[in-house]
Short mmCIF file of C-alpha atoms in Angstrom, two decimals:
data_model
loop_
_atom_site.label_atom_id
_atom_site.label_comp_id
_atom_site.label_asym_id
_atom_site.label_seq_id
_atom_site.Cartn_x
_atom_site.Cartn_y
_atom_site.Cartn_z
CA MET A 1 45.27 26.12 -14.09
CA ASN A 2 43.57 22.85 -13.26
CA TYR A 3 42.23 24.35 -10.03
CA THR A 4 40.84 27.31 -11.97
CA ARG A 5 39.18 24.98 -14.45
CA LEU A 6 37.74 22.93 -11.61
CA ARG A 7 36.29 26.03 -9.97
CA SER A 8 34.85 27.15 -13.31
CA TYR A 9 33.30 23.72 -13.91
CA ILE A 10 31.77 23.63 -10.43
CA SER A 11 30.44 27.16 -10.83
CA LYS A 12 28.76 26.30 -14.14
CA ASN A 13 27.34 22.99 -12.98
CA LYS A 14 26.66 23.52 -9.27
CA LYS A 15 22.90 23.25 -9.73
CA TYR A 16 23.48 19.77 -11.13
CA LEU A 17 26.28 18.76 -8.77
CA ILE A 18 24.16 19.33 -5.65
CA PRO A 19 21.44 16.79 -6.55
CA THR A 20 23.97 14.25 -7.89
CA THR A 21 26.02 14.53 -4.69
CA PHE A 22 22.84 14.13 -2.65
CA MET A 23 21.97 11.07 -4.75
CA ALA A 24 25.35 9.53 -3.94
CA PHE A 25 24.68 10.17 -0.26
CA SER A 26 21.19 8.68 -0.63
CA LEU A 27 22.67 5.57 -2.25
CA LEU A 28 24.99 5.14 0.73
CA ILE A 29 22.04 5.45 3.13
CA HIS A 30 20.07 2.95 1.05
CA VAL A 31 22.90 0.40 1.17
CA ILE A 32 23.20 0.80 4.95
CA CYS A 33 19.44 0.31 5.34
CA ARG A 34 19.47 -2.87 3.27
CA ASN A 35 22.06 -4.27 5.66
CA SER A 36 20.85 -2.93 9.01
CA ALA A 37 17.33 -3.38 10.42
CA ILE A 38 18.22 -1.17 13.39
CA PHE A 39 19.21 1.75 11.15
CA SER A 40 16.12 1.13 8.98
CA ASP A 41 13.89 1.24 12.08
CA PHE A 42 15.54 4.49 13.14
CA LEU A 43 14.80 6.14 9.79
CA THR A 44 11.40 4.56 9.06
CA PHE A 45 9.81 5.44 12.39
CA GLY A 46 11.74 8.69 12.76
CA LEU A 47 12.85 11.02 9.95
CA SER A 48 10.99 9.13 7.22
CA ALA A 49 7.75 9.17 9.22
CA PHE A 50 8.11 12.96 9.53
CA ILE A 51 8.64 13.33 5.76
CA ARG A 52 5.66 11.09 4.97
CA ALA A 53 3.48 13.08 7.39
CA ILE A 54 4.51 16.39 5.79
CA LEU A 55 3.80 15.11 2.27
CA SER A 56 0.44 13.71 3.37
CA GLY A 57 -0.49 16.94 5.17
CA VAL A 58 0.25 19.08 2.12
CA THR A 59 -1.50 16.86 -0.43
CA SER A 60 -4.48 16.33 1.89
CA LEU A 61 -5.42 19.93 1.12
CA ILE A 62 -6.14 18.80 -2.45
CA PRO A 63 -9.42 16.87 -2.88
CA PHE A 64 -8.19 14.88 -5.88
CA SER A 65 -5.21 12.58 -6.38
CA LEU A 66 -2.15 14.63 -7.30
CA ALA A 67 -0.26 11.45 -8.25
CA GLU A 68 -2.98 10.34 -10.66
CA THR A 69 -3.14 13.82 -12.19
CA VAL A 70 0.61 13.82 -12.85
CA ILE A 71 0.41 10.37 -14.47
CA ILE A 72 -2.48 11.45 -16.69
CA MET A 73 -0.61 14.61 -17.71
CA LEU A 74 2.71 12.82 -18.24
CA PRO A 75 2.35 12.51 -22.04
CA ILE A 76 1.68 16.25 -22.27
CA LEU A 77 4.68 16.99 -20.06
CA LEU A 78 6.92 14.78 -22.20
CA VAL A 79 5.79 16.56 -25.36
CA TYR A 80 6.52 19.90 -23.68
CA VAL A 81 10.00 18.77 -22.63
CA PHE A 82 10.68 17.59 -26.19
CA TYR A 83 9.50 20.96 -27.50
CA LEU A 84 11.86 22.80 -25.15
CA ALA A 85 14.72 20.52 -26.19
CA LEU A 86 14.27 21.56 -29.83
CA ARG A 87 14.51 25.23 -28.87
CA LEU A 88 17.69 24.92 -26.81
CA LYS A 89 21.10 25.66 -28.30
CA GLU A 90 22.55 22.50 -26.80
CA PRO A 91 19.43 20.36 -26.43
CA ASP A 92 21.12 17.02 -25.86
CA THR A 93 23.36 18.20 -23.02
CA ARG A 94 20.78 20.38 -21.27
CA ILE A 95 17.96 17.82 -21.42
CA VAL A 96 20.16 14.99 -20.18
CA LYS A 97 21.32 17.14 -17.26
CA VAL A 98 17.76 18.10 -16.35
CA LEU A 99 16.59 14.48 -16.51
CA VAL A 100 19.53 13.35 -14.38
CA MET A 101 18.72 16.05 -11.84
CA ILE A 102 15.05 14.98 -11.69
CA LEU A 103 16.01 11.32 -11.27
CA CYS A 104 18.46 12.22 -8.50
CA VAL A 105 15.79 14.12 -6.57
CA MET A 106 13.24 11.33 -7.06
CA TYR A 107 15.66 8.67 -5.86
CA ALA A 108 16.65 10.71 -2.81
CA LEU A 109 12.99 11.27 -1.89
CA PHE A 110 12.32 7.54 -2.24
CA VAL A 111 15.26 6.68 0.02
CA PHE A 112 14.43 9.14 2.76
CA SER A 113 10.66 8.69 2.75
CA PHE A 114 10.00 5.01 2.10
CA ALA A 115 12.90 2.75 1.06
CA PRO A 116 14.11 1.99 4.63
CA ALA A 117 10.67 0.51 5.43
CA TYR A 118 11.52 -2.53 3.30
CA SER A 119 14.39 -3.43 5.64
CA THR A 120 12.96 -2.79 9.11
CA THR A 121 12.58 -5.33 11.89
CA THR A 122 9.91 -7.77 10.76
CA VAL A 123 6.37 -7.43 12.08
CA ASP A 124 6.39 -10.75 13.91
CA LYS A 125 9.22 -9.41 16.08
CA LEU A 126 7.71 -5.94 16.46
CA PHE A 127 4.36 -7.38 17.60
CA GLU A 128 5.99 -10.35 19.38
CA ILE A 129 4.14 -12.96 17.32
CA ASP A 130 5.22 -16.57 16.86
CA ALA A 131 5.09 -16.82 13.08
CA SER A 132 5.92 -20.52 12.91
CA PRO A 133 4.36 -22.63 10.11
CA ILE A 134 0.72 -23.35 10.87
CA SER A 135 -1.32 -26.52 10.54
CA THR A 136 -4.57 -27.16 8.69
CA GLU A 137 -6.32 -27.45 12.05
CA GLU A 138 -5.07 -24.00 13.05
CA LEU A 139 -6.27 -22.58 9.74
CA TYR A 140 -9.70 -24.09 10.31
CA GLU A 141 -9.89 -22.91 13.92
CA THR A 142 -8.98 -19.35 12.92
CA ALA A 143 -11.48 -19.37 10.06
CA GLU A 144 -14.17 -20.56 12.50
CA ILE A 145 -13.39 -17.68 14.86
CA LEU A 146 -13.56 -15.06 12.10
CA ALA A 147 -16.72 -16.55 10.56
CA SER A 148 -18.42 -16.52 13.96
CA GLU A 149 -17.40 -12.90 14.59
CA ILE A 150 -18.61 -11.87 11.13
CA ASN A 151 -21.96 -13.56 11.70
CA SER A 152 -22.31 -11.70 14.99
CA ILE A 153 -22.06 -8.24 13.38
CA VAL A 154 -23.89 -8.67 10.06
CA ASP A 155 -27.11 -7.29 11.53
CA ASP A 156 -25.29 -3.95 11.87
CA ILE A 157 -24.39 -3.98 8.17
CA ASP A 158 -26.61 -2.65 5.37
CA PHE A 159 -26.95 -5.22 2.56
CA GLU A 160 -28.57 -5.06 -0.82
CA TYR A 161 -30.79 -8.11 -1.16
CA GLY A 162 -28.76 -11.02 -2.53
CA SER A 163 -25.82 -8.76 -3.38
CA PHE A 164 -23.23 -6.44 -1.88
CA SER A 165 -23.18 -4.63 1.44
CA ARG A 166 -23.07 -0.83 1.46
CA MET A 167 -20.65 1.57 3.11
CA ASN A 168 -23.02 4.37 4.05
CA TYR A 169 -20.44 7.18 4.19
CA ASP A 170 -17.85 8.73 1.89
CA LEU A 171 -14.05 8.38 1.74
CA ASP A 172 -13.44 11.49 3.84
CA THR A 173 -15.51 9.99 6.67
CA LEU A 174 -13.70 6.67 6.24
CA SER A 175 -10.40 8.57 6.45
CA MET A 176 -11.37 9.95 9.86
CA LYS A 177 -12.54 6.54 11.09
CA LEU A 178 -9.26 4.89 10.06
CA VAL A 179 -7.10 7.67 11.47
CA ASP A 180 -8.98 7.18 14.75
CA ALA A 181 -8.38 3.41 14.51
CA TYR A 182 -4.65 3.96 13.94
CA ASP A 183 -4.63 6.33 16.93
CA ARG A 184 -5.96 3.48 19.06
CA LEU A 185 -3.40 1.09 17.60
CA GLY A 186 -0.60 3.62 18.13
CA SER A 187 -1.50 4.00 21.80
CA LYS A 188 -0.79 0.27 22.19
CA TYR A 189 2.25 0.04 19.89
CA SER A 190 4.57 3.04 20.11
CA PHE A 191 6.29 2.31 16.78
CA ILE A 192 3.03 3.05 14.90
CA LYS A 193 3.26 6.74 14.09
CA ASN A 194 -0.11 8.17 13.16
CA TYR A 195 -1.16 11.45 11.57
CA ASN A 196 -4.15 12.92 9.79
CA SER A 197 -4.34 11.69 6.21
CA ARG A 198 -6.94 11.81 3.49
CA LEU A 199 -7.98 8.94 1.24
CA LYS A 200 -8.03 9.95 -2.43
CA PRO A 201 -10.55 8.40 -4.86
CA ILE A 202 -8.98 7.39 -8.17
CA ALA A 203 -10.83 9.16 -10.99
CA LEU A 204 -10.05 6.36 -13.45
CA SER A 205 -11.10 3.63 -11.04
CA LYS A 206 -13.08 1.54 -13.53
CA PRO A 207 -10.32 1.21 -16.15
CA MET A 208 -7.81 0.73 -13.34
CA THR A 209 -9.79 -2.30 -12.15
CA HIS A 210 -8.51 -4.15 -15.23
CA THR A 211 -5.06 -4.03 -13.56
CA HIS A 212 -6.54 -5.69 -10.43
CA ILE A 213 -5.13 -2.82 -8.34
CA SER A 214 -7.50 -1.79 -5.55
CA GLY A 215 -5.30 0.86 -3.97
CA VAL A 216 -1.89 2.53 -4.23
CA TYR A 217 0.26 4.44 -1.76
CA THR A 218 2.39 6.97 -3.63
CA TYR A 219 5.40 7.88 -1.50
CA TYR A 220 6.28 10.83 -3.73
CA THR A 221 3.07 12.63 -2.81
CA GLY A 222 2.22 10.89 0.47
CA GLU A 223 -1.24 9.98 -0.89
CA THR A 224 -3.34 6.88 -0.27
CA ASN A 225 -5.21 6.36 -3.53
CA ILE A 226 -8.28 4.10 -3.54
CA ASN A 227 -9.98 2.34 -6.46
CA THR A 228 -13.63 3.08 -5.72
CA ASN A 229 -14.90 0.75 -8.43
CA PHE A 230 -14.27 -2.24 -6.18
CA PRO A 231 -17.17 -3.40 -3.97
CA ASP A 232 -17.71 -1.39 -0.80
CA TYR A 233 -16.76 -4.19 1.59
CA THR A 234 -13.18 -4.23 0.25
CA ILE A 235 -12.61 -0.48 0.56
CA PRO A 236 -12.04 -0.01 4.34
CA TYR A 237 -9.53 -2.87 4.48
CA THR A 238 -7.78 -1.71 1.28
CA SER A 239 -7.62 1.82 2.69
CA ALA A 240 -6.19 0.54 5.98
CA HIS A 241 -3.60 -1.42 3.96
CA GLU A 242 -2.45 1.67 2.04
CA MET A 243 -2.43 3.66 5.29
CA ALA A 244 -0.20 0.96 6.77
CA HIS A 245 2.28 1.62 3.95
CA ALA A 246 2.09 5.32 4.77
CA ARG A 247 2.95 4.50 8.38
CA GLY A 248 6.11 2.64 7.46
CA PHE A 249 5.02 -0.95 6.81
CA ALA A 250 6.26 -1.53 3.28
CA ARG A 251 6.23 -5.33 3.03
CA GLU A 252 2.89 -6.41 1.60
CA LYS A 253 2.07 -9.20 4.04
CA GLU A 254 2.93 -6.88 6.94
CA ALA A 255 0.76 -4.07 5.57
CA ASN A 256 -2.06 -6.62 5.27
CA PHE A 257 -1.58 -7.65 8.88
CA VAL A 258 -1.40 -4.10 10.24
CA ALA A 259 -4.49 -3.21 8.19
CA PHE A 260 -6.36 -6.06 9.88
CA LEU A 261 -5.28 -4.80 13.32
CA ALA A 262 -6.40 -1.28 12.44
CA CYS A 263 -9.82 -2.51 11.30
CA GLU A 264 -10.10 -4.51 14.52
CA ALA A 265 -9.26 -1.38 16.54
CA SER A 266 -12.05 0.62 14.89
CA ASN A 267 -15.36 1.36 16.61
CA ASP A 268 -17.18 1.26 13.29
CA PRO A 269 -19.00 -2.02 12.49
CA TYR A 270 -18.45 -1.74 8.73
CA VAL A 271 -14.68 -1.20 9.11
CA LYS A 272 -14.54 -4.23 11.41
CA TYR A 273 -16.61 -6.24 8.95
CA SER A 274 -14.33 -5.30 6.06
CA GLY A 275 -11.21 -6.29 7.99
CA LYS A 276 -12.61 -9.59 9.25
CA LEU A 277 -14.07 -10.67 5.90
CA SER A 278 -10.95 -9.68 3.95
CA MET A 279 -8.76 -11.66 6.34
CA LEU A 280 -11.17 -14.60 6.24
CA GLU A 281 -10.77 -14.68 2.45
CA TYR A 282 -6.99 -14.97 2.78
CA ILE A 283 -7.29 -17.72 5.38
CA THR A 284 -9.98 -19.72 3.59
CA ASN A 285 -7.99 -19.55 0.34
CA ALA A 286 -5.14 -21.25 2.21
CA LEU A 287 -7.61 -23.64 3.84
CA TYR A 288 -9.08 -24.61 0.46
CA SER A 289 -5.60 -25.59 -0.76
CA ALA A 290 -5.11 -27.72 2.36
CA ASP A 291 -8.58 -29.28 2.70
CA SER A 292 -11.47 -28.22 0.45
CA ASP A 293 -14.05 -29.98 2.65
CA LEU A 294 -13.09 -27.84 5.63
CA TYR A 295 -13.27 -24.76 3.40
CA TYR A 296 -16.86 -25.52 2.42
CA ASP A 297 -17.72 -26.20 6.05
CA ILE A 298 -16.67 -22.64 6.90
CA PHE A 299 -18.34 -21.15 3.83
CA TYR A 300 -21.74 -22.73 4.45
CA ASN A 301 -21.68 -21.67 8.10
CA LEU A 302 -21.41 -18.02 7.09
CA ASP A 303 -24.55 -15.91 7.21
CA ILE A 304 -26.40 -16.11 3.89
CA ARG A 305 -25.91 -12.37 3.36
CA VAL A 306 -22.13 -12.77 3.57
CA ARG A 307 -22.19 -15.71 1.18
CA CYS A 308 -24.20 -13.59 -1.27
CA GLU A 309 -21.61 -10.84 -0.93
CA LEU A 310 -18.77 -13.22 -1.79
CA ALA A 311 -20.74 -14.67 -4.71
CA ALA A 312 -21.47 -11.14 -5.96
CA PHE A 313 -17.75 -10.35 -5.85
CA GLY A 314 -17.07 -13.39 -7.99
CA ASP A 315 -19.59 -12.13 -10.55
CA PHE A 316 -18.14 -8.61 -10.38
CA PHE A 317 -14.58 -9.79 -10.92
CA GLU A 318 -15.47 -11.98 -13.90
CA GLU A 319 -15.35 -8.91 -16.16
CA TYR A 320 -11.80 -8.08 -15.07
CA LYS A 321 -10.36 -11.55 -14.35
CA ASP A 322 -8.36 -12.11 -17.54
CA SER A 323 -6.80 -8.94 -18.87
CA THR A 324 -3.54 -7.89 -20.45
CA ALA A 325 -3.43 -4.90 -18.10
CA SER A 326 -3.46 -7.17 -15.03
CA GLU A 327 -0.64 -9.30 -16.46
CA ILE A 328 1.49 -6.23 -17.14
CA SER A 329 0.79 -4.56 -13.79
CA GLY A 330 1.33 -7.87 -11.99
CA THR A 331 4.69 -8.38 -13.68
CA VAL A 332 5.82 -4.82 -12.95
CA ASN A 333 4.72 -5.06 -9.31
CA ASP A 334 6.39 -8.46 -8.97
CA ILE A 335 9.69 -7.07 -10.25
CA TYR A 336 9.43 -4.01 -7.99
CA LEU A 337 8.66 -6.07 -4.86
CA LYS A 338 11.54 -8.46 -5.55
CA SER A 339 13.89 -5.53 -6.14
CA GLN A 340 13.02 -4.28 -2.65
CA GLY A 341 13.88 -7.58 -0.97
CA GLN A 342 10.47 -9.27 -1.07
CA SER A 343 11.60 -12.49 -2.72
CA GLU A 344 8.02 -13.80 -2.93
CA GLY A 345 7.00 -10.90 -5.17
CA GLU A 346 3.26 -10.77 -5.87
CA LYS A 347 2.71 -13.86 -3.71
CA SER A 348 3.77 -11.89 -0.62
CA TYR A 349 0.26 -10.43 -0.18
CA GLY A 350 -1.15 -13.82 0.82
CA LEU A 351 1.67 -14.62 3.23
CA VAL A 352 -0.20 -12.63 5.88
CA VAL A 353 -1.97 -15.89 6.84
CA ASP A 354 0.77 -17.16 9.18
CA LEU A 355 0.89 -13.82 11.00
CA ALA A 356 -2.89 -13.51 11.30
CA VAL A 357 -3.49 -17.09 12.44
CA SER A 358 -0.79 -16.89 15.13
CA TYR A 359 -2.09 -13.54 16.34
CA ILE A 360 -5.78 -14.49 16.37
CA LEU A 361 -5.26 -17.83 18.12
CA SER A 362 -2.95 -16.34 20.75
CA SER A 363 -5.29 -13.44 21.52
CA ARG A 364 -8.51 -15.43 21.91
#
């Protein structure tokens, strides 16, 4: 009798049992990944890379951000689900089962597409970099190198007088330039798996700027979403950063570092400029904390056009500097990053400095 009941229960609920069983399996895989860098490497640069490439390939056919569209439509979808619940004979049971099934599928997709990337071998080991603590002198030396390189290419950059530089092509062209840059990087480092991907402009970029978010990689859709309200000079580096996530570098400081390498590998002067200036900002922020006089020495040795660009960014950001949206998004992101093993949370973005300084000094 019990066996008959069990068979009957399985038969009635098999469409729910399959995703819940798969979720249990996904949880096991997730636990193994959190405790094994080798297994995480195997998944991140193997099966997960294939899944991310498939998702990116499918959504690249759509010119707009599918992830943003879903978020915008979410209130409507919730109202529709509530409407259906009222029409069902057993609304509570059916709705709970459907929600559980959706959550199971979402968790499984997260585990098999992106979660292992938080537990891979660290970038300093992958790229064979000595990421020891750095001195103020090393910060200054690295800043000098980047400032000199920036000054050497500014004549190839189109500037508005006393204001921002201009990226004289659209996001689709930038996508191709960065894919080409990642191809070059992948030919040198076999663990960088590249594929064609399309940058997606965020339709609500201006209101999103209040959250201080310049770009988002959505692993559920495989899309690299870019806030186009930010100044042009930030966009190539931000795009390279989100593409680094898409290529399996989940930790923020590591995505920042890989983005810098990708920009360096590009043949395009503006992509190089974006990467160098963005990295210089990270390094000079650290330098200012260590020795403000050395910071100003670097700043005033930059080409006047670059100094105007940085000043213009300060003016631009003044409108968005203090906002409730940024506090909320920062808190949520901080909690998410810490939950994925990044104990530094939001501060992890700036920890790229040690990696970049060691790499730049050892390669010059």
